[in-house]
Amino acid sequence: MKRCSFITIILFIVSSSVYGQSFNIAKKYRGDPFFSNNNMLELEHDCIRHPDYWQDEDEKKKDDERCPLNHLTFDFSRLYKLIVKNPIAYKDNNIQLRLSKSKQDYDPNEDGGEITLSLIYQNKVKDKIFLADNFFELGEYAVGYQRYYIAPSGDIYTILFVETEEGITPILRKHYHIDTNKMEFTLKEMLISAADTHFQIIYPTQFNVLTEKLQLDYSQQQSDSCQEEIKDGEYHPCYLDLYQYYENKLKQKLQNQSFATLKQKMDSICLTAALPVYHKDIFPYLSKMMSCSIQQFKQEINQPGKN
């Protein structure tokens, strides 16, 4: 039995080395592991602020204590000085992971500005992603920042936050994996919180609208009226109603199993849209995705033999 267990361990070690590369990222560059397993829905609830937050010290203390973002162990502001001294977060014989700060706001004495992560192979930049930013303005009453974590497995998690007087809200979470075969940061999953709705994207075949709002009794006249209100390139609340209306209409014409397979096929067509990188990209992205999905639903509904 002991010999069998020993062989099992050896096989596990060998398979790990064959099928996956371990990235020994220096601790000072890893980011905070909290972002590898957090739930955006929970964060939205935990980081909301009481109406008396700014007037009542006791309420402020309770709200700050409840929000896990106030208890992170990683100092993101320290990154900027570290990048100046040594931007290399990981290095082996052929691959480097290098952090860099945007040139337009480069100042070694400032702890803000966009930080990117580059994948370098044989001294050539193969891919690059927006990794972090300690502070950026989003109007008179809102600011934003992005946090991250790079796991030894090569999984990278980024999360973009918006902070207002009402609290701190995660709006865009991404999960990448370092693909050493393609030499790129492959996006595996994305979660968007916008317009009181959550959108889950699992690449390359799933676009899921996570909402309790249902418009199953929506009429054709209402859908036509809603369609007229939508302007190209702009996100409109009507998109959600139209999406659910046509999705349900197609479901009624197909078996559940057939619908799931067809839905993935349709989603894969729409998921070729350019990805959102910054806060300003989110609603244009959702507009394209919802418009494409609705169009796919309509085409399938009108296909011969599906009426």
CSV table of C-alpha atoms in Angstrom, one decimal:
chain,number,residue,atom,x,y,z
A,1,MET,CA,0.0,0.0,0.0
A,2,LYS,CA,2.8,2.4,0.9
A,3,ARG,CA,4.6,1.6,-2.4
A,4,CYS,CA,1.4,2.3,-4.3
A,5,SER,CA,0.9,5.6,-2.6
A,6,PHE,CA,4.6,6.5,-3.3
A,7,ILE,CA,4.1,5.7,-7.0
A,8,THR,CA,0.9,7.8,-7.1
A,9,ILE,CA,2.8,10.8,-5.7
A,10,ILE,CA,5.6,10.4,-8.2
A,11,LEU,CA,3.1,10.2,-11.1
A,12,PHE,CA,1.4,13.4,-9.8
A,13,ILE,CA,4.7,15.3,-9.7
A,14,VAL,CA,5.6,14.1,-13.2
A,15,SER,CA,2.2,14.9,-14.7
A,16,SER,CA,2.3,18.4,-13.1
A,17,SER,CA,5.6,19.1,-14.7
A,18,VAL,CA,4.4,17.8,-18.1
A,19,TYR,CA,1.0,19.5,-18.3
A,20,GLY,CA,1.5,22.6,-16.3
A,21,GLN,CA,4.3,25.1,-15.6
A,22,SER,CA,4.8,26.5,-12.1
A,23,PHE,CA,5.5,30.2,-11.9
A,24,ASN,CA,7.5,31.1,-8.8
A,25,ILE,CA,6.5,34.8,-8.7
A,26,ALA,CA,8.3,36.9,-6.1
A,27,LYS,CA,6.0,37.5,-3.2
A,28,LYS,CA,6.3,41.3,-3.5
A,29,TYR,CA,4.8,41.1,-7.0
A,30,ARG,CA,2.1,38.5,-6.6
A,31,GLY,CA,-0.8,40.7,-5.6
A,32,ASP,CA,-3.3,39.6,-3.0
A,33,PRO,CA,-4.6,35.9,-3.0
A,34,PHE,CA,-8.0,37.2,-1.9
A,35,PHE,CA,-8.8,38.0,-5.5
A,36,SER,CA,-8.4,34.4,-6.7
A,37,ASN,CA,-11.5,33.2,-4.9
A,38,ASN,CA,-13.7,36.1,-4.1
A,39,ASN,CA,-17.4,36.3,-5.1
A,40,MET,CA,-18.4,39.6,-6.7
A,41,LEU,CA,-21.9,39.3,-5.4
A,42,GLU,CA,-20.7,38.9,-1.8
A,43,LEU,CA,-18.3,41.8,-2.3
A,44,GLU,CA,-21.0,44.1,-3.4
A,45,HIS,CA,-23.0,43.3,-0.3
A,46,ASP,CA,-20.0,43.4,2.1
A,47,CYS,CA,-18.7,46.7,0.9
A,48,ILE,CA,-21.9,48.8,0.7
A,49,ARG,CA,-22.0,51.7,3.2
A,50,HIS,CA,-24.7,52.7,5.6
A,51,PRO,CA,-26.4,56.1,4.8
A,52,ASP,CA,-24.8,57.5,7.9
A,53,TYR,CA,-21.3,56.3,7.0
A,54,TRP,CA,-19.9,59.8,6.7
A,55,GLN,CA,-21.6,61.2,9.7
A,56,ASP,CA,-21.5,58.4,12.3
A,57,GLU,CA,-18.0,57.1,13.3
A,58,ASP,CA,-19.5,53.9,14.7
A,59,GLU,CA,-21.3,53.1,11.4
A,60,LYS,CA,-18.1,53.9,9.5
A,61,LYS,CA,-16.1,51.6,11.7
A,62,LYS,CA,-18.6,48.7,11.3
A,63,ASP,CA,-18.8,49.2,7.5
A,64,ASP,CA,-15.1,49.3,7.1
A,65,GLU,CA,-14.7,46.2,9.2
A,66,ARG,CA,-17.2,44.3,7.2
A,67,CYS,CA,-15.6,45.1,3.8
A,68,PRO,CA,-12.7,42.6,3.2
A,69,LEU,CA,-11.0,45.1,0.9
A,70,ASN,CA,-9.9,47.0,4.0
A,71,HIS,CA,-8.1,43.9,5.3
A,72,LEU,CA,-5.8,43.0,2.4
A,73,THR,CA,-2.2,42.0,3.3
A,74,PHE,CA,-0.6,43.1,0.0
A,75,ASP,CA,0.4,46.7,-0.4
A,76,PHE,CA,-0.5,47.7,-3.9
A,77,SER,CA,0.8,51.3,-3.6
A,78,ARG,CA,4.3,49.9,-3.0
A,79,LEU,CA,4.4,48.3,-6.4
A,80,TYR,CA,5.3,51.6,-8.1
A,81,LYS,CA,8.7,51.9,-6.3
A,82,LEU,CA,9.4,48.2,-6.8
A,83,ILE,CA,8.9,48.5,-10.6
A,84,VAL,CA,11.5,51.3,-10.7
A,85,LYS,CA,14.1,49.1,-9.0
A,86,ASN,CA,13.3,45.8,-10.7
A,87,PRO,CA,10.3,45.2,-13.0
A,88,ILE,CA,10.9,41.5,-13.5
A,89,ALA,CA,8.3,39.5,-11.5
A,90,TYR,CA,9.4,36.1,-13.0
A,91,LYS,CA,12.2,34.8,-15.1
A,92,ASP,CA,13.3,31.4,-16.5
A,93,ASN,CA,15.6,30.5,-19.4
A,94,ASN,CA,13.1,31.7,-22.1
A,95,ILE,CA,10.2,33.5,-20.4
A,96,GLN,CA,9.9,36.7,-18.4
A,97,LEU,CA,6.9,38.4,-16.7
A,98,ARG,CA,7.6,42.1,-16.6
A,99,LEU,CA,5.7,44.9,-14.9
A,100,SER,CA,5.7,48.4,-16.3
A,101,LYS,CA,4.0,51.7,-15.6
A,102,SER,CA,2.4,53.8,-18.3
A,103,LYS,CA,5.0,56.3,-19.6
A,104,GLN,CA,2.6,59.2,-19.7
A,105,ASP,CA,2.2,59.2,-15.9
A,106,TYR,CA,5.5,57.8,-15.0
A,107,ASP,CA,6.9,59.2,-11.8
A,108,PRO,CA,8.8,57.0,-9.4
A,109,ASN,CA,7.6,59.2,-6.5
A,110,GLU,CA,3.9,58.6,-7.4
A,111,ASP,CA,1.9,55.5,-6.3
A,112,GLY,CA,-0.7,55.7,-9.1
A,113,GLY,CA,-0.9,55.1,-12.8
A,114,GLU,CA,-1.7,52.1,-15.0
A,115,ILE,CA,0.5,49.0,-14.5
A,116,THR,CA,0.7,46.4,-17.3
A,117,LEU,CA,2.1,42.9,-17.3
A,118,SER,CA,4.1,41.7,-20.3
A,119,LEU,CA,4.8,38.2,-21.3
A,120,ILE,CA,8.2,38.1,-22.9
A,121,TYR,CA,9.7,35.2,-24.8
A,122,GLN,CA,13.2,35.2,-26.0
A,123,ASN,CA,13.4,38.9,-25.4
A,124,LYS,CA,10.3,39.7,-27.5
A,125,VAL,CA,7.0,40.9,-26.0
A,126,LYS,CA,4.4,38.4,-26.9
A,127,ASP,CA,1.4,39.6,-25.0
A,128,LYS,CA,0.4,42.3,-22.5
A,129,ILE,CA,-2.5,42.9,-20.1
A,130,PHE,CA,-3.8,45.8,-17.9
A,131,LEU,CA,-2.9,44.5,-14.5
A,132,ALA,CA,-3.4,47.2,-11.9
A,133,ASP,CA,-4.0,50.9,-11.1
A,134,ASN,CA,-4.0,52.4,-7.6
A,135,PHE,CA,-6.3,55.3,-8.5
A,136,PHE,CA,-8.1,56.9,-11.4
A,137,GLU,CA,-11.0,59.5,-11.4
A,138,LEU,CA,-14.4,58.6,-12.8
A,139,GLY,CA,-16.2,61.9,-12.4
A,140,GLU,CA,-16.9,64.2,-9.5
A,141,TYR,CA,-18.1,61.6,-7.0
A,142,ALA,CA,-16.4,58.3,-8.1
A,143,VAL,CA,-12.9,56.9,-8.3
A,144,GLY,CA,-11.7,53.6,-9.6
A,145,TYR,CA,-8.8,51.2,-9.1
A,146,GLN,CA,-7.8,47.7,-10.2
A,147,ARG,CA,-6.3,44.9,-8.1
A,148,TYR,CA,-4.8,41.5,-9.0
A,149,TYR,CA,-3.3,38.2,-8.0
A,150,ILE,CA,-0.8,36.0,-9.9
A,151,ALA,CA,-1.0,32.4,-8.8
A,152,PRO,CA,1.9,29.9,-9.0
A,153,SER,CA,-0.3,27.9,-11.4
A,154,GLY,CA,-0.1,30.7,-13.9
A,155,ASP,CA,-3.6,31.9,-13.3
A,156,ILE,CA,-4.0,35.6,-13.1
A,157,TYR,CA,-7.0,37.3,-11.6
A,158,THR,CA,-7.8,41.0,-12.0
A,159,ILE,CA,-10.7,43.0,-10.6
A,160,LEU,CA,-11.8,46.6,-11.3
A,161,PHE,CA,-13.5,48.5,-8.6
A,162,VAL,CA,-15.6,51.7,-8.5
A,163,GLU,CA,-15.8,53.6,-5.2
A,164,THR,CA,-18.5,56.2,-4.4
A,165,GLU,CA,-20.0,57.6,-1.3
A,166,GLU,CA,-22.4,54.6,-1.2
A,167,GLY,CA,-19.6,52.0,-1.1
A,168,ILE,CA,-17.1,50.0,-3.2
A,169,THR,CA,-18.4,48.0,-6.1
A,170,PRO,CA,-16.6,45.4,-8.2
A,171,ILE,CA,-17.6,45.9,-11.8
A,172,LEU,CA,-15.2,43.8,-13.9
A,173,ARG,CA,-13.4,40.6,-12.9
A,174,LYS,CA,-11.1,38.6,-15.3
A,175,HIS,CA,-9.4,35.3,-15.0
A,176,TYR,CA,-6.5,34.7,-17.3
A,177,HIS,CA,-4.1,31.8,-17.7
A,178,ILE,CA,-0.5,32.1,-18.9
A,179,ASP,CA,-0.4,29.8,-22.0
A,180,THR,CA,3.3,28.9,-22.6
A,181,ASN,CA,2.4,27.1,-25.9
A,182,LYS,CA,0.7,30.1,-27.5
A,183,MET,CA,2.8,32.5,-25.5
A,184,GLU,CA,-0.3,34.6,-24.5
A,185,PHE,CA,-2.5,35.5,-21.6
A,186,THR,CA,-5.6,33.5,-22.4
A,187,LEU,CA,-8.8,34.9,-21.0
A,188,LYS,CA,-10.8,32.0,-19.3
A,189,GLU,CA,-13.6,33.8,-17.6
A,190,MET,CA,-15.0,37.3,-17.1
A,191,LEU,CA,-17.7,38.6,-14.8
A,192,ILE,CA,-19.3,42.0,-15.3
A,193,SER,CA,-21.6,43.9,-12.8
A,194,ALA,CA,-23.5,46.7,-14.6
A,195,ALA,CA,-27.0,48.1,-14.9
A,196,ASP,CA,-28.1,46.1,-11.9
A,197,THR,CA,-27.3,42.9,-13.7
A,198,HIS,CA,-24.4,40.4,-13.7
A,199,PHE,CA,-23.0,39.0,-16.9
A,200,GLN,CA,-20.8,35.9,-16.8
A,201,ILE,CA,-18.6,35.1,-19.8
A,202,ILE,CA,-16.8,31.7,-20.0
A,203,TYR,CA,-14.6,31.5,-23.0
A,204,PRO,CA,-15.1,30.5,-25.7
A,205,THR,CA,-18.7,29.5,-25.7
A,206,GLN,CA,-20.8,30.9,-22.8
A,207,PHE,CA,-22.4,34.3,-22.4
A,208,ASN,CA,-24.8,34.2,-19.4
A,209,VAL,CA,-27.1,36.9,-18.1
A,210,LEU,CA,-27.5,36.4,-14.4
A,211,THR,CA,-30.6,38.2,-13.3
A,212,GLU,CA,-33.8,37.4,-11.4
A,213,LYS,CA,-35.8,39.8,-13.7
A,214,LEU,CA,-37.9,37.9,-16.1
A,215,GLN,CA,-40.0,39.2,-19.0
A,216,LEU,CA,-41.7,36.0,-20.1
A,217,ASP,CA,-45.0,37.7,-20.9
A,218,TYR,CA,-43.4,40.4,-23.0
A,219,SER,CA,-45.4,41.1,-26.1
A,220,GLN,CA,-44.2,41.5,-29.7
A,221,GLN,CA,-45.5,45.1,-29.7
A,222,GLN,CA,-43.5,45.8,-26.6
A,223,SER,CA,-40.4,44.3,-28.1
A,224,ASP,CA,-40.8,46.4,-31.3
A,225,SER,CA,-41.2,49.5,-29.2
A,226,CYS,CA,-38.2,48.7,-27.1
A,227,GLN,CA,-36.1,48.0,-30.2
A,228,GLU,CA,-36.9,51.5,-31.5
A,229,GLU,CA,-35.4,53.1,-28.3
A,230,ILE,CA,-32.0,51.4,-28.8
A,231,LYS,CA,-29.3,53.5,-30.4
A,232,ASP,CA,-26.2,51.9,-32.0
A,233,GLY,CA,-23.3,51.7,-29.6
A,234,GLU,CA,-25.2,52.6,-26.5
A,235,TYR,CA,-26.4,50.3,-23.8
A,236,HIS,CA,-30.1,50.5,-23.0
A,237,PRO,CA,-32.2,48.8,-20.3
A,238,CYS,CA,-34.3,47.5,-23.2
A,239,TYR,CA,-31.5,45.1,-24.1
A,240,LEU,CA,-32.2,43.0,-21.0
A,241,ASP,CA,-35.9,42.7,-21.7
A,242,LEU,CA,-35.4,41.9,-25.4
A,243,TYR,CA,-32.7,39.3,-24.6
A,244,GLN,CA,-34.9,37.4,-22.1
A,245,TYR,CA,-38.0,37.7,-24.4
A,246,TYR,CA,-36.2,36.2,-27.4
A,247,GLU,CA,-34.3,33.7,-25.4
A,248,ASN,CA,-37.5,32.4,-23.9
A,249,LYS,CA,-39.2,32.4,-27.3
A,250,LEU,CA,-36.5,30.2,-28.7
A,251,LYS,CA,-36.5,27.9,-25.7
A,252,GLN,CA,-40.2,27.2,-26.3
A,253,LYS,CA,-39.4,25.9,-29.7
A,254,LEU,CA,-36.6,23.7,-28.8
A,255,GLN,CA,-35.8,20.9,-26.3
A,256,ASN,CA,-33.7,22.0,-23.4
A,257,GLN,CA,-30.7,19.9,-24.5
A,258,SER,CA,-30.9,21.3,-28.0
A,259,PHE,CA,-31.2,24.8,-26.7
A,260,ALA,CA,-28.0,24.5,-24.5
A,261,THR,CA,-26.0,23.2,-27.5
A,262,LEU,CA,-27.3,25.9,-29.8
A,263,LYS,CA,-26.8,28.6,-27.3
A,264,GLN,CA,-23.1,27.8,-27.0
A,265,LYS,CA,-22.8,27.9,-30.8
A,266,MET,CA,-24.5,31.4,-30.9
A,267,ASP,CA,-22.5,32.7,-28.0
A,268,SER,CA,-19.2,31.7,-29.6
A,269,ILE,CA,-20.1,33.9,-32.6
A,270,CYS,CA,-20.8,36.9,-30.4
A,271,LEU,CA,-17.8,36.4,-28.1
A,272,THR,CA,-15.5,37.6,-30.9
A,273,ALA,CA,-16.3,41.2,-29.8
A,274,ALA,CA,-13.4,43.3,-28.5
A,275,LEU,CA,-12.9,42.9,-24.8
A,276,PRO,CA,-13.5,45.6,-22.3
A,277,VAL,CA,-10.3,46.8,-20.7
A,278,TYR,CA,-11.2,50.0,-18.8
A,279,HIS,CA,-14.4,51.2,-17.1
A,280,LYS,CA,-15.4,53.2,-20.2
A,281,ASP,CA,-15.4,50.0,-22.3
A,282,ILE,CA,-17.9,48.1,-20.3
A,283,PHE,CA,-21.2,49.5,-21.7
A,284,PRO,CA,-20.1,49.5,-25.3
A,285,TYR,CA,-19.1,45.9,-24.9
A,286,LEU,CA,-22.4,44.9,-23.4
A,287,SER,CA,-24.2,46.8,-26.1
A,288,LYS,CA,-22.4,44.7,-28.8
A,289,MET,CA,-22.9,41.4,-26.9
A,290,MET,CA,-26.6,41.9,-26.2
A,291,SER,CA,-27.3,43.2,-29.7
A,292,CYS,CA,-25.5,40.2,-31.2
A,293,SER,CA,-27.2,37.7,-28.9
A,294,ILE,CA,-30.7,39.1,-29.7
A,295,GLN,CA,-29.9,38.9,-33.4
A,296,GLN,CA,-28.8,35.3,-33.1
A,297,PHE,CA,-32.0,34.4,-31.2
A,298,LYS,CA,-34.1,36.0,-33.9
A,299,GLN,CA,-32.4,34.2,-36.7
A,300,GLU,CA,-32.8,30.8,-35.0
A,301,ILE,CA,-36.4,31.5,-34.2
A,302,ASN,CA,-37.1,32.3,-37.9
A,303,GLN,CA,-35.2,29.2,-39.2
A,304,PRO,CA,-37.4,26.8,-41.2
A,305,GLY,CA,-38.6,23.9,-39.1
A,306,LYS,CA,-38.3,25.8,-35.8
A,307,ASN,CA,-41.7,27.4,-35.8
